[in-house]
PDB file of C-alpha atoms in Angstrom:
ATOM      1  CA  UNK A   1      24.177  28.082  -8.539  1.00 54.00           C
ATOM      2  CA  UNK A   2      22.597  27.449 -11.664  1.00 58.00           C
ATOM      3  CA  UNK A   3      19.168  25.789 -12.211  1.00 56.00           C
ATOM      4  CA  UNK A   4      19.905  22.552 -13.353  1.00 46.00           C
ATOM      5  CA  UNK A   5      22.505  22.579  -9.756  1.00 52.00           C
ATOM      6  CA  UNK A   6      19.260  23.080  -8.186  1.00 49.00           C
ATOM      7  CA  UNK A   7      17.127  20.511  -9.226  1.00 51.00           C
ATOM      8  CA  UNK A   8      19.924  17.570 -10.146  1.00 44.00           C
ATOM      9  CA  UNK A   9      20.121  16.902  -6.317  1.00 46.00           C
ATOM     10  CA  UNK A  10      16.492  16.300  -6.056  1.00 45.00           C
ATOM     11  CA  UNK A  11      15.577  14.238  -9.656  1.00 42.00           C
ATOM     12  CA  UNK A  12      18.480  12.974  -8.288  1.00 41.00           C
ATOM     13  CA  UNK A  13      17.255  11.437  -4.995  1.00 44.00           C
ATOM     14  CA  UNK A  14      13.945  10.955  -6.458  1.00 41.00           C
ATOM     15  CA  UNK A  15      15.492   8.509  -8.881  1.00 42.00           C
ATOM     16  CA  UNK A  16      16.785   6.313  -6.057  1.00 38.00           C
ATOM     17  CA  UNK A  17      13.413   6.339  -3.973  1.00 40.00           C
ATOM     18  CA  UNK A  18      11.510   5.190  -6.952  1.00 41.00           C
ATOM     19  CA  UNK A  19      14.061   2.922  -8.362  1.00 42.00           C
ATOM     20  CA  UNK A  20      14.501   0.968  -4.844  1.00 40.00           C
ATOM     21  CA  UNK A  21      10.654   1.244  -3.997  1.00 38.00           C
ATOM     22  CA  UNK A  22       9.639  -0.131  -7.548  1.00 46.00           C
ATOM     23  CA  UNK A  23      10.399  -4.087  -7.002  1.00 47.00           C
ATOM     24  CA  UNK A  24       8.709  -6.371  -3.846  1.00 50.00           C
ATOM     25  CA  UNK A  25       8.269  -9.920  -3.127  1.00 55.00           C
ATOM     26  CA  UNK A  26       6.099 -11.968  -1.215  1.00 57.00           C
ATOM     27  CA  UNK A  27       6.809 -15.279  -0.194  1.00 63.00           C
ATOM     28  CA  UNK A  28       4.223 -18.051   0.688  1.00 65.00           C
ATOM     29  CA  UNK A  29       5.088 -21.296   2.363  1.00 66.00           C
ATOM     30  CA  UNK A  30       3.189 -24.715   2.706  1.00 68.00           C
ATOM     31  CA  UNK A  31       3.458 -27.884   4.821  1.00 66.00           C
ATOM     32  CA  UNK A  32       2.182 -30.474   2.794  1.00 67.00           C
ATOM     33  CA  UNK A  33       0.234 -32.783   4.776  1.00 66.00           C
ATOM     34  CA  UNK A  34      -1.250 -36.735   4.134  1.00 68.00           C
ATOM     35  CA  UNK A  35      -4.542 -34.617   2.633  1.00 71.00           C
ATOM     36  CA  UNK A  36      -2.787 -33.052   0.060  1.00 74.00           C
ATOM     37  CA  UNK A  37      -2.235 -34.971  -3.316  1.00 79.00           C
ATOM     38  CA  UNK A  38       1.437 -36.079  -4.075  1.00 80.00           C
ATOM     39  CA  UNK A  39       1.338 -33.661  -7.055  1.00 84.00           C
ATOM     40  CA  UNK A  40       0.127 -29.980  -7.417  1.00 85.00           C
ATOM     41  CA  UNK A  41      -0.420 -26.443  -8.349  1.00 87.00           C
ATOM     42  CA  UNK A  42      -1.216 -22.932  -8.093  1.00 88.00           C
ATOM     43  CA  UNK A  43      -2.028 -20.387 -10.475  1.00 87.00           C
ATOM     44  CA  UNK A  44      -0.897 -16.618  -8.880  1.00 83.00           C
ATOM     45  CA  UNK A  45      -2.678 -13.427 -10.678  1.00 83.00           C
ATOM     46  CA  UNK A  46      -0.837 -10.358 -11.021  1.00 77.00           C
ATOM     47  CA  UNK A  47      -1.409  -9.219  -7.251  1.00 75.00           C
ATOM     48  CA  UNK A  48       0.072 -12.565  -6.344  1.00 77.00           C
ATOM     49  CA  UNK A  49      -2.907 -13.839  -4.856  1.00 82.00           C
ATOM     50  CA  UNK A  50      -3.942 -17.486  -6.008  1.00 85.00           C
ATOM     51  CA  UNK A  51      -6.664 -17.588  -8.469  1.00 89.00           C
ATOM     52  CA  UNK A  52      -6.741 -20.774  -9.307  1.00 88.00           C
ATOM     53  CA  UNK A  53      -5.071 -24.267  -7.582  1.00 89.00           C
ATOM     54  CA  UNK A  54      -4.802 -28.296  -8.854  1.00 89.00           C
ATOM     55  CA  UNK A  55      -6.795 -29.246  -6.145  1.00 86.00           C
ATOM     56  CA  UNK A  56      -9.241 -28.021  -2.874  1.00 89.00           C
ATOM     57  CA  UNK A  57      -7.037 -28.631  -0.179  1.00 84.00           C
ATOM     58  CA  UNK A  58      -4.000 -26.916  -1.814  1.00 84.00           C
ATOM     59  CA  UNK A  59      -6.387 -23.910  -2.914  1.00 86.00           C
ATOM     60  CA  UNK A  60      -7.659 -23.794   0.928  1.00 85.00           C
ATOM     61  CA  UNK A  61      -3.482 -23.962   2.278  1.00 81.00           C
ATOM     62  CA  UNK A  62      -2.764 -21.619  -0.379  1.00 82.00           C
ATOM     63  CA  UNK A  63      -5.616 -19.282   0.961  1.00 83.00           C
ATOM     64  CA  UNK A  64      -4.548 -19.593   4.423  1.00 80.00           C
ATOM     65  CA  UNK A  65      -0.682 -19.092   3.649  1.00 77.00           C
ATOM     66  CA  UNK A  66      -1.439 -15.964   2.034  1.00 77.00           C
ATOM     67  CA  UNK A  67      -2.662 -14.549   5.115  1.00 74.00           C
ATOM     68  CA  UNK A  68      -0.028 -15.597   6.346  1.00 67.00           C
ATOM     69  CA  UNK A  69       2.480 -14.111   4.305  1.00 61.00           C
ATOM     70  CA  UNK A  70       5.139 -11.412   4.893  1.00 55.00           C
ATOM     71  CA  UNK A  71       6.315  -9.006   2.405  1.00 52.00           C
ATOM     72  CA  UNK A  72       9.812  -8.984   1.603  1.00 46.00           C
ATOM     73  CA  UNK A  73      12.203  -6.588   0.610  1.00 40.00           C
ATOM     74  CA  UNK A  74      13.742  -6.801  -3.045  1.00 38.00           C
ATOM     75  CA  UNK A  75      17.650  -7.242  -0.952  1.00 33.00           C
ATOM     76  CA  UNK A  76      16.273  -9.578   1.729  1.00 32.00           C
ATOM     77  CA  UNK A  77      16.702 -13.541   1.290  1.00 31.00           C
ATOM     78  CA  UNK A  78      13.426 -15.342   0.391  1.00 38.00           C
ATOM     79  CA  UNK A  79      14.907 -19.167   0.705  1.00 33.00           C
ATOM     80  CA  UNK A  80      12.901 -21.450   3.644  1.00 35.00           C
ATOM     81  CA  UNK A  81      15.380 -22.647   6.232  1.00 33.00           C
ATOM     82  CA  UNK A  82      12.998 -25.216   8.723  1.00 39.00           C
ATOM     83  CA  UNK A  83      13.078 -27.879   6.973  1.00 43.00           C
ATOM     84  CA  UNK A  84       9.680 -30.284   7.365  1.00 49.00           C
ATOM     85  CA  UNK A  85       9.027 -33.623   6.143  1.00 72.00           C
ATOM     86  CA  UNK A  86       7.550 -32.014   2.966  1.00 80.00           C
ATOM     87  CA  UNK A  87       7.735 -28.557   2.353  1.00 85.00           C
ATOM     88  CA  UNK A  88       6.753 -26.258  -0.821  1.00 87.00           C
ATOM     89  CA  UNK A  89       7.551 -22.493  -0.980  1.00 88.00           C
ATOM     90  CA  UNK A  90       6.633 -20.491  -4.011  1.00 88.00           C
ATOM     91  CA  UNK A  91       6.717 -16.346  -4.893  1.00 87.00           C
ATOM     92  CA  UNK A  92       7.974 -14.153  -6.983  1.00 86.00           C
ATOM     93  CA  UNK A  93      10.461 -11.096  -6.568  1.00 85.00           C
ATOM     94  CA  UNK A  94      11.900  -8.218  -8.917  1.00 83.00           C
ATOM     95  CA  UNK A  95       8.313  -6.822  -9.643  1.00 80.00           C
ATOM     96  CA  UNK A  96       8.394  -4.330 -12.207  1.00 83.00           C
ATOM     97  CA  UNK A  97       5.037  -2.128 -11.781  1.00 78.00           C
ATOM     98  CA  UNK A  98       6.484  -0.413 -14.766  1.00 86.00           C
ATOM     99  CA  UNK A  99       6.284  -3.018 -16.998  1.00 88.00           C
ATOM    100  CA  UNK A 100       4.702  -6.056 -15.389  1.00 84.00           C
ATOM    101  CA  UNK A 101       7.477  -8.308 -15.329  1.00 89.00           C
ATOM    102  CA  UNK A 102       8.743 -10.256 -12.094  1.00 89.00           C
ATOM    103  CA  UNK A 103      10.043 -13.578 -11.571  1.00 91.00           C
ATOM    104  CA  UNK A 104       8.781 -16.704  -9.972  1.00 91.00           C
ATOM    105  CA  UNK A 105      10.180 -19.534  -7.956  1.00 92.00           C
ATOM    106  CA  UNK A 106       8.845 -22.783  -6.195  1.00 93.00           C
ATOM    107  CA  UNK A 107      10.773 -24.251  -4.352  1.00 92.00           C
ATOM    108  CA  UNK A 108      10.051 -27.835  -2.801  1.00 91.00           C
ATOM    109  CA  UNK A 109      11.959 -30.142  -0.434  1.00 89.00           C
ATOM    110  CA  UNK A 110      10.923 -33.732   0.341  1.00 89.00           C
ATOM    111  CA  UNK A 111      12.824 -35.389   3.138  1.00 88.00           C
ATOM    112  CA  UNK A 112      12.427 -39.106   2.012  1.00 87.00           C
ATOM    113  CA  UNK A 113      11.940 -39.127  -1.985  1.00 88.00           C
ATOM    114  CA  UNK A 114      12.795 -37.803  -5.665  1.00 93.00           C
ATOM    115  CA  UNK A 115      10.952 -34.871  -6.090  1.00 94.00           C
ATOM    116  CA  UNK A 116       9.965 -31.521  -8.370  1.00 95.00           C
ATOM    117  CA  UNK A 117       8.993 -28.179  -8.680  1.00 95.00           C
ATOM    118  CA  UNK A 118       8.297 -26.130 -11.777  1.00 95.00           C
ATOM    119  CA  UNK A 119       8.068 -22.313 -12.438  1.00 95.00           C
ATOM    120  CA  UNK A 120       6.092 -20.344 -15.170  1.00 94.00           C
ATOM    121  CA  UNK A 121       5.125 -16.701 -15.765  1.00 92.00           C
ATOM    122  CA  UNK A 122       3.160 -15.339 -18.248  1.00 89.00           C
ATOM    123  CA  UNK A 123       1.174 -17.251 -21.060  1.00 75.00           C
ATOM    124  CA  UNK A 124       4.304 -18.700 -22.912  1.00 69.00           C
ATOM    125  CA  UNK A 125       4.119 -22.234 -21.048  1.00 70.00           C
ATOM    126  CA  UNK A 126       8.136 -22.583 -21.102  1.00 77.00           C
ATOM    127  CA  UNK A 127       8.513 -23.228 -17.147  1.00 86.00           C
ATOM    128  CA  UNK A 128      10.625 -25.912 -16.872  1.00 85.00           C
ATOM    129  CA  UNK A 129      10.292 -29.220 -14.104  1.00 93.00           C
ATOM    130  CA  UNK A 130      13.758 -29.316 -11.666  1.00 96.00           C
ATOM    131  CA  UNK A 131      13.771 -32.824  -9.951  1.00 96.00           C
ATOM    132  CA  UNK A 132      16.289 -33.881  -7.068  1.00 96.00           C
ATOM    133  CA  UNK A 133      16.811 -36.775  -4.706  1.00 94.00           C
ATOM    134  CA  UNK A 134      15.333 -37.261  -1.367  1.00 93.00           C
ATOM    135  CA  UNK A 135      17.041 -34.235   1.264  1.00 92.00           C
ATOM    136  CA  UNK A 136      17.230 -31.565  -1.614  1.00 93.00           C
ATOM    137  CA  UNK A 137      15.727 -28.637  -2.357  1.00 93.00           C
ATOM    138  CA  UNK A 138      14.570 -28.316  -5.985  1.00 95.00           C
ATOM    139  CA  UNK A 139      14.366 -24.624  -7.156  1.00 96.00           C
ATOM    140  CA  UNK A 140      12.530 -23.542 -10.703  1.00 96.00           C
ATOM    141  CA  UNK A 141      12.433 -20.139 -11.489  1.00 94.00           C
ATOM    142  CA  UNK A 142      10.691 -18.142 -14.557  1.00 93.00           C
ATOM    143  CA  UNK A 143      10.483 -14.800 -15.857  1.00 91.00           C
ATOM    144  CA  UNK A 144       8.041 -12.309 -17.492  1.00 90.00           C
ATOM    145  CA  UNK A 145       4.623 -10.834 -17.484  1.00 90.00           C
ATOM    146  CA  UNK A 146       1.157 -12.791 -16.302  1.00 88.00           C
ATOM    147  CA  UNK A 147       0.221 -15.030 -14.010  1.00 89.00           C
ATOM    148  CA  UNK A 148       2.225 -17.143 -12.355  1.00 91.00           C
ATOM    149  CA  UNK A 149       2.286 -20.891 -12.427  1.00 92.00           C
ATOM    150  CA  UNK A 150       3.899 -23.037  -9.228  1.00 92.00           C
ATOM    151  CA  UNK A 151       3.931 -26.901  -9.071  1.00 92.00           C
ATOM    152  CA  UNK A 152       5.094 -30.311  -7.190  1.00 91.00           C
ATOM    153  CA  UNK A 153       5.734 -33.250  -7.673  1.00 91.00           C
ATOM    154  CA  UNK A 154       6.444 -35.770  -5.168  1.00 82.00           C
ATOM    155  CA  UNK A 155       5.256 -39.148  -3.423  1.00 69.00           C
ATOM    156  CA  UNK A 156       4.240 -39.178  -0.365  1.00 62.00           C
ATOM    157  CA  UNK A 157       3.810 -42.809   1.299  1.00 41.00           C
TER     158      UNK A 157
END
């Protein structure tokens, strides 16, 4: 067997261990409560931990929800499925530690009005704000390399 039959097996398999190892996600979720203002934000750094939030109380949650958070896997589903009077999940997914880029989502359900979320990565300010009804899920999702931006936008009384 020649050389290259040798090592093609192995760069091979090394290819497919790197390439599926190279992405992650990690997904943090919030219940809004009466404290929390009926519009908001956090600013995520490049290890996905907030730096940076519209308010106290949603810097605290955010805090504490990161402690809470799981790591997913880049084939698992990241979508919230207990639905709560108000509820606001944000994280990104298909990390690149390559090149930097990944792609973030917020995600925020309100059970009783029209409501928003809004998505931005990177320093380009082109997230865009997705409002729905009352009983929806709006999703907003950017992509590219920074910091990631996650808002809300609802009422609350």
């Amino acid at each position: 067997m020649s050389i290259v039959g040798k090592i093609a097996p192995f760069a091979l398999g090394l290819g497919l261990i790197a390439g599926a190892s190279m992405y992650s996600a990690n997904a943090v979720t919030i219940n809004l409560n009466d404290k929390v203002p009926s519009a908001g934000g956090v600013t995520l750094d490049d290890s996905d931990k907030a730096v940076s939030a519209s308010s106290p109380v949603i810097y605290d949650l955010a805090k504490k929800a990161e402690k809470n958070s799981t790591s997913l896997l880049y084939s698992q589903s990241k979508a919230a499925i207990n639905y709560a009077n108000s509820r606001w999940v944000y994280y990104s997914d298909n990390h690149n530690y390559f090149t930097g880029y990944k792609r973030g989502h917020s995600n925020y359900f309100h059970r009783t009005e029209r409501h928003g979320s809004y998505a931005a990565v990177g320093n380009k300010n082109t997230g865009i704000w997705k409002y729905v009804d009352a009983g929806k899920w709006s999703y907003s999702s950017d992509s590219g390399i920074g910091t990631f931006v996650a808002k809300y936008d609802a009422p609350y009384n």
